[in-house]
Every structure is written in structure tokens, then in C-alpha cells.
Amino acid sequence: EAQVTQNPRYLITVTGKKLTVTCSQNMNHEYMSWYRQDPGLGLRQIYYSMNVEVTDKGDVPEGYKVSRKEKRNFPLILESPSPNQTSLYFCASSLLLGGTDTQYFGPGTRLTVL
Amino acid sequence: DQQVKQNSPSLSVQEGRISILNCDYTNSMFDYFLWYKKYPAEGPTFLISISSIKDKNEDGRFTVFLNKSAKHLSLHIVPSQPGDSAVYFCAASEVGAGNMLTFGGGTRLMVKP
């Protein structure tokens, strides 16, 4: 089954404790990205990657890191989480660039930073 | 400042009637628009899209209308069904500027039986 998976689905942590949210897709997609969803703000892009070893900042990259060492994986790293990073996070992938290709989203990771 | 806005946080409609969800944008460079639907505890799923060279795109019960001069698009669902109850996000992108989507804040649609 074609899908985007994220782990963990739920995470409660404390300020400053490094964490990683994993994302994996099995569709051989070139493009992957991370979004955060906050009430009234919709989804905002954090980082994206156009291919292996190619990453770039989205709208709200502060406090986040990513890596793309393999085509299928795109982990999101919070080196020193803060309470304002409490949010619902989505990973997405699409086959091509260009803005017209459908993005497929993972099920989401709800993160709470105390 | 949000470049894509959905001014109605929620909408309630009777089953069988039409649902109209609205979206406004400010960036005139946007030339591709999408609607995503999101159920609780799931990721958004693509619903329908429209290019700026068109003013209407239809897919079954779903039709998206684009008014470029007003920088406004709308999603019509006819007839509405209880299974359509979800949060709907409008999104926009610039073709050729990567695959970055700019989302609106979402509208929660409730279709009552």
C-alpha cells in the first residue's frame, strides 16, 4: 500500500530534550516536506527536500532541522524543543516538483512540549 | 500576514443541500489552487484542484470555481453527505517555484443528517 508513515504519532516531552520525528514514504517520491498545523493558521511548511541531500527552508524553519540521506526518509529534528513548538506535524511527499503534483500526507504527529 | 485565508472557521449544512466553502488569496503570483480534506486523526487528502487558466473544475459532487480578478475561489459540494463532514483546507502554489503549498486556516464542515 502506497503511504507516508510518521513515528511517533503522539509525543510529550520537556523543554530542551532533543527529539526526532521520523517520516518514510514507499512511493519513490522525489519531493518531501514537513508542515505544522496550528489552530486558525492552517498548515505551514517547515522544511522541504527536492531530492537526496537537497533540503531548503519553508515558511517557519526556526528551531527545526531535517536531513535527507535516503530518498524514502525525511526525519524532522528538534535539537532543543520549546513550548511554542507544541503542534500537530505532518510529513508529505510528491512525485515531482512544479506545484501541480499531488502531495500525500502522513497521519500526523501530535507533539506537546512542556 | 496570511496569503491564503478562509474566513469561515465552520459551516453547518443539511444533508442533500449545497455546501459552499470560500477562500481568498492575496498573492497574485499564485497560479495553482487545491482543496484538501482532513478527517480527525488523519493527514489531509487531496480533493480537487484548479489551474489559473481555468475558472471552473468539476469532479463528481465537487466543483471548484476560481475568480482571478477577485482573488477568490470556492468549493461547492452538491449534494452534501454526512461523510463530507471534515476540515477543508484551501491551498495555493506558484507553478515552477517548487512544490511549496500555502494553506488557508481551514473550514470545518458539518453535514447534518
Short mmCIF file of C-alpha atoms in Angstrom, two decimals:
data_model
loop_
_atom_site.label_atom_id
_atom_site.label_comp_id
_atom_site.label_asym_id
_atom_site.label_seq_id
_atom_site.Cartn_x
_atom_site.Cartn_y
_atom_site.Cartn_z
CA GLU A 1 0.00 0.00 0.00
CA ALA A 2 1.33 3.41 -1.00
CA GLN A 3 1.71 5.52 2.08
CA VAL A 4 3.59 8.06 4.15
CA THR A 5 4.30 6.93 7.68
CA GLN A 6 5.31 9.00 10.69
CA ASN A 7 6.54 8.00 14.11
CA PRO A 8 5.71 8.56 16.83
CA ARG A 9 2.06 9.56 16.42
CA TYR A 10 1.98 11.20 19.84
CA LEU A 11 4.84 12.59 21.90
CA ILE A 12 5.01 14.52 25.15
CA THR A 13 8.42 15.87 26.05
CA VAL A 14 10.09 18.57 28.11
CA THR A 15 11.82 21.75 27.05
CA GLY A 16 15.33 21.21 25.75
CA LYS A 17 15.21 17.45 25.28
CA LYS A 18 16.24 16.62 21.72
CA LEU A 19 13.77 14.62 19.70
CA THR A 20 13.35 13.22 16.21
CA VAL A 21 10.14 12.55 14.32
CA THR A 22 10.64 10.05 11.53
CA CYS A 23 8.94 10.14 8.14
CA SER A 24 9.09 7.47 5.48
CA GLN A 25 7.39 7.06 2.10
CA ASN A 26 7.24 3.98 -0.10
CA MET A 27 6.25 5.67 -3.36
CA ASN A 28 9.74 6.58 -4.61
CA HIS A 29 8.80 10.26 -4.43
CA GLU A 30 11.42 12.91 -5.10
CA TYR A 31 9.85 15.64 -3.02
CA MET A 32 9.23 15.54 0.73
CA SER A 33 8.27 18.23 3.19
CA TRP A 34 7.27 18.91 6.77
CA TYR A 35 4.34 21.05 7.89
CA ARG A 36 2.98 22.11 11.22
CA GLN A 37 -0.70 22.72 11.80
CA ASP A 38 -1.86 25.27 14.36
CA PRO A 39 -5.44 26.44 15.02
CA GLY A 40 -6.54 29.15 12.59
CA LEU A 41 -3.21 29.11 10.76
CA GLY A 42 -3.68 26.04 8.61
CA LEU A 43 -0.58 24.13 7.63
CA ARG A 44 2.72 25.97 7.40
CA GLN A 45 5.74 24.49 5.72
CA ILE A 46 8.81 23.98 7.89
CA TYR A 47 11.35 22.42 5.51
CA TYR A 48 11.29 20.63 2.20
CA SER A 49 13.57 18.43 0.18
CA MET A 50 13.68 18.10 -3.59
CA ASN A 51 15.94 15.07 -3.56
CA VAL A 52 18.57 13.23 -1.56
CA GLU A 53 20.95 15.65 0.17
CA VAL A 54 18.92 18.64 -1.07
CA THR A 55 16.91 20.48 1.58
CA ASP A 56 15.61 24.01 1.95
CA LYS A 57 13.71 26.18 4.40
CA GLY A 58 9.99 26.70 4.25
CA ASP A 59 7.99 29.40 5.99
CA VAL A 60 8.75 28.51 9.61
CA PRO A 61 12.14 26.73 9.85
CA GLU A 62 13.39 28.21 13.13
CA GLY A 63 14.12 25.59 15.76
CA TYR A 64 13.99 22.66 13.33
CA LYS A 65 16.47 20.61 11.36
CA VAL A 66 16.00 17.99 8.67
CA SER A 67 18.11 15.56 6.72
CA ARG A 68 17.59 13.59 3.53
CA LYS A 69 20.20 10.85 3.38
CA GLU A 70 17.91 8.39 1.63
CA LYS A 71 15.10 9.03 -0.80
CA ARG A 72 12.44 7.40 1.32
CA ASN A 73 13.24 9.02 4.70
CA PHE A 74 12.98 12.61 5.84
CA PRO A 75 13.31 12.96 9.63
CA LEU A 76 12.44 16.16 11.48
CA ILE A 77 14.80 17.03 14.32
CA LEU A 78 14.13 19.39 17.20
CA GLU A 79 17.50 19.97 18.88
CA SER A 80 16.10 21.92 21.82
CA PRO A 81 12.30 21.85 21.79
CA SER A 82 10.37 24.75 23.29
CA PRO A 83 6.68 25.04 24.26
CA ASN A 84 5.92 27.11 21.13
CA GLN A 85 6.74 24.02 19.09
CA THR A 86 3.75 22.24 20.55
CA SER A 87 1.78 21.47 17.42
CA LEU A 88 0.48 18.85 15.01
CA TYR A 89 3.13 17.90 12.47
CA PHE A 90 2.62 16.40 9.05
CA CYS A 91 5.09 14.92 6.63
CA ALA A 92 4.19 14.94 2.93
CA SER A 93 5.65 13.63 -0.30
CA SER A 94 5.02 14.02 -4.01
CA LEU A 95 6.47 12.54 -7.14
CA LEU A 96 7.61 15.69 -8.85
CA LEU A 97 8.17 19.38 -8.37
CA GLY A 98 6.18 22.08 -10.03
CA GLY A 99 3.35 22.86 -7.69
CA THR A 100 0.78 20.80 -9.56
CA ASP A 101 1.69 17.38 -8.30
CA THR A 102 -0.49 15.97 -5.55
CA GLN A 103 1.13 15.85 -2.15
CA TYR A 104 0.43 12.81 0.00
CA PHE A 105 0.36 13.39 3.73
CA GLY A 106 1.24 11.18 6.64
CA PRO A 107 -1.21 10.69 9.54
CA GLY A 108 0.37 13.37 11.72
CA THR A 109 2.42 13.55 14.92
CA ARG A 110 0.97 15.44 17.84
CA LEU A 111 3.82 16.94 19.85
CA THR A 112 3.48 18.55 23.27
CA VAL A 113 6.48 20.33 24.77
CA LEU A 114 6.13 21.06 28.48
CA ASP B 1 0.25 38.12 7.08
CA GLN B 2 -1.65 35.13 5.74
CA GLN B 3 -1.62 34.97 1.95
CA VAL B 4 -4.46 32.45 1.85
CA LYS B 5 -7.48 32.99 4.05
CA GLN B 6 -10.57 31.01 4.82
CA ASN B 7 -12.76 33.42 6.72
CA SER B 8 -15.34 30.93 7.90
CA PRO B 9 -13.93 28.63 10.58
CA SER B 10 -17.02 26.44 10.44
CA LEU B 11 -20.05 25.70 8.30
CA SER B 12 -23.12 23.61 9.04
CA VAL B 13 -25.29 22.25 6.21
CA GLN B 14 -28.21 19.88 5.96
CA GLU B 15 -27.68 16.60 4.14
CA GLY B 16 -28.63 16.89 0.46
CA ARG B 17 -28.11 20.63 0.30
CA ILE B 18 -25.20 22.52 -1.22
CA SER B 19 -22.06 23.31 0.79
CA ILE B 20 -20.05 26.32 -0.32
CA LEU B 21 -16.61 26.85 1.16
CA ASN B 22 -14.76 30.04 0.37
CA CYS B 23 -11.12 31.01 0.13
CA ASP B 24 -9.38 34.31 -0.60
CA TYR B 25 -5.75 34.90 -1.52
CA THR B 26 -3.57 37.96 -1.80
CA ASN B 27 -0.52 36.78 -3.75
CA SER B 28 -1.11 37.40 -7.46
CA MET B 29 1.74 35.02 -8.30
CA PHE B 30 -0.30 32.01 -7.20
CA ASP B 31 -1.40 30.11 -10.26
CA TYR B 32 -2.48 26.74 -8.96
CA PHE B 33 -5.07 26.09 -6.28
CA LEU B 34 -6.02 22.98 -4.39
CA TRP B 35 -8.51 21.79 -1.83
CA TYR B 36 -7.60 19.20 0.77
CA LYS B 37 -9.94 17.40 3.12
CA LYS B 38 -8.91 16.30 6.59
CA TYR B 39 -10.64 13.87 8.93
CA PRO B 40 -9.70 13.72 12.63
CA ALA B 41 -6.51 11.76 13.38
CA GLU B 42 -5.65 11.54 9.67
CA GLY B 43 -3.48 13.56 7.33
CA PRO B 44 -5.01 15.85 4.70
CA THR B 45 -6.01 14.17 1.45
CA PHE B 46 -6.16 15.84 -1.93
CA LEU B 47 -9.67 16.60 -3.13
CA ILE B 48 -9.65 18.78 -6.23
CA SER B 49 -7.50 21.41 -7.92
CA ILE B 50 -7.69 24.17 -10.49
CA SER B 51 -5.16 25.98 -12.63
CA SER B 52 -5.35 29.74 -13.03
CA ILE B 53 -6.04 29.31 -16.74
CA LYS B 54 -9.45 27.88 -15.85
CA ASP B 55 -12.35 29.29 -13.90
CA LYS B 56 -14.08 26.01 -13.07
CA ASN B 57 -13.16 22.41 -12.45
CA GLU B 58 -15.63 19.68 -11.66
CA ASP B 59 -15.17 16.20 -10.22
CA GLY B 60 -18.36 14.40 -9.33
CA ARG B 61 -20.09 16.19 -6.49
CA PHE B 62 -17.21 18.63 -6.10
CA THR B 63 -16.72 21.79 -8.14
CA VAL B 64 -14.09 24.46 -7.62
CA PHE B 65 -14.62 27.95 -9.00
CA LEU B 66 -11.83 30.48 -9.44
CA ASN B 67 -12.32 34.23 -9.78
CA LYS B 68 -8.85 35.60 -10.50
CA SER B 69 -9.86 39.25 -10.56
CA ALA B 70 -11.32 38.93 -7.08
CA LYS B 71 -8.56 36.55 -5.93
CA HIS B 72 -11.26 34.25 -4.68
CA LEU B 73 -12.04 30.58 -5.02
CA SER B 74 -14.82 28.44 -3.73
CA LEU B 75 -15.57 24.76 -3.35
CA HIS B 76 -19.12 23.57 -3.97
CA ILE B 77 -20.29 20.19 -2.75
CA VAL B 78 -23.61 19.05 -4.17
CA PRO B 79 -25.36 17.18 -2.69
CA SER B 80 -23.68 17.27 0.70
CA GLN B 81 -23.42 13.97 2.58
CA PRO B 82 -22.67 13.26 6.25
CA GLY B 83 -19.39 11.64 5.17
CA ASP B 84 -18.29 15.02 3.85
CA SER B 85 -18.02 16.30 7.42
CA ALA B 86 -14.36 17.21 7.78
CA VAL B 87 -11.99 20.16 7.81
CA TYR B 88 -11.34 21.57 4.35
CA PHE B 89 -8.14 23.41 3.56
CA CYS B 90 -7.62 25.67 0.60
CA ALA B 91 -4.03 25.80 -0.69
CA ALA B 92 -2.18 27.73 -3.38
CA SER B 93 1.14 27.45 -5.14
CA GLU B 94 3.28 29.06 -7.81
CA VAL B 95 3.96 26.60 -10.58
CA GLY B 96 7.68 26.49 -11.25
CA ALA B 97 8.54 27.77 -7.79
CA GLY B 98 8.93 24.37 -6.22
CA ASN B 99 6.18 22.40 -4.62
CA MET B 100 5.54 24.74 -1.72
CA LEU B 101 1.90 24.98 -0.77
CA THR B 102 0.48 27.93 1.15
CA PHE B 103 -2.56 26.83 3.13
CA GLY B 104 -5.55 28.66 4.49
CA GLY B 105 -6.66 28.19 8.08
CA GLY B 106 -9.31 25.60 7.24
CA THR B 107 -13.11 25.42 7.44
CA ARG B 108 -14.82 22.75 9.48
CA LEU B 109 -17.84 21.44 7.57
CA MET B 110 -20.60 19.63 9.43
CA VAL B 111 -23.26 17.93 7.34
CA LYS B 112 -26.30 17.07 9.41
CA PRO B 113 -28.40 14.02 8.51
#
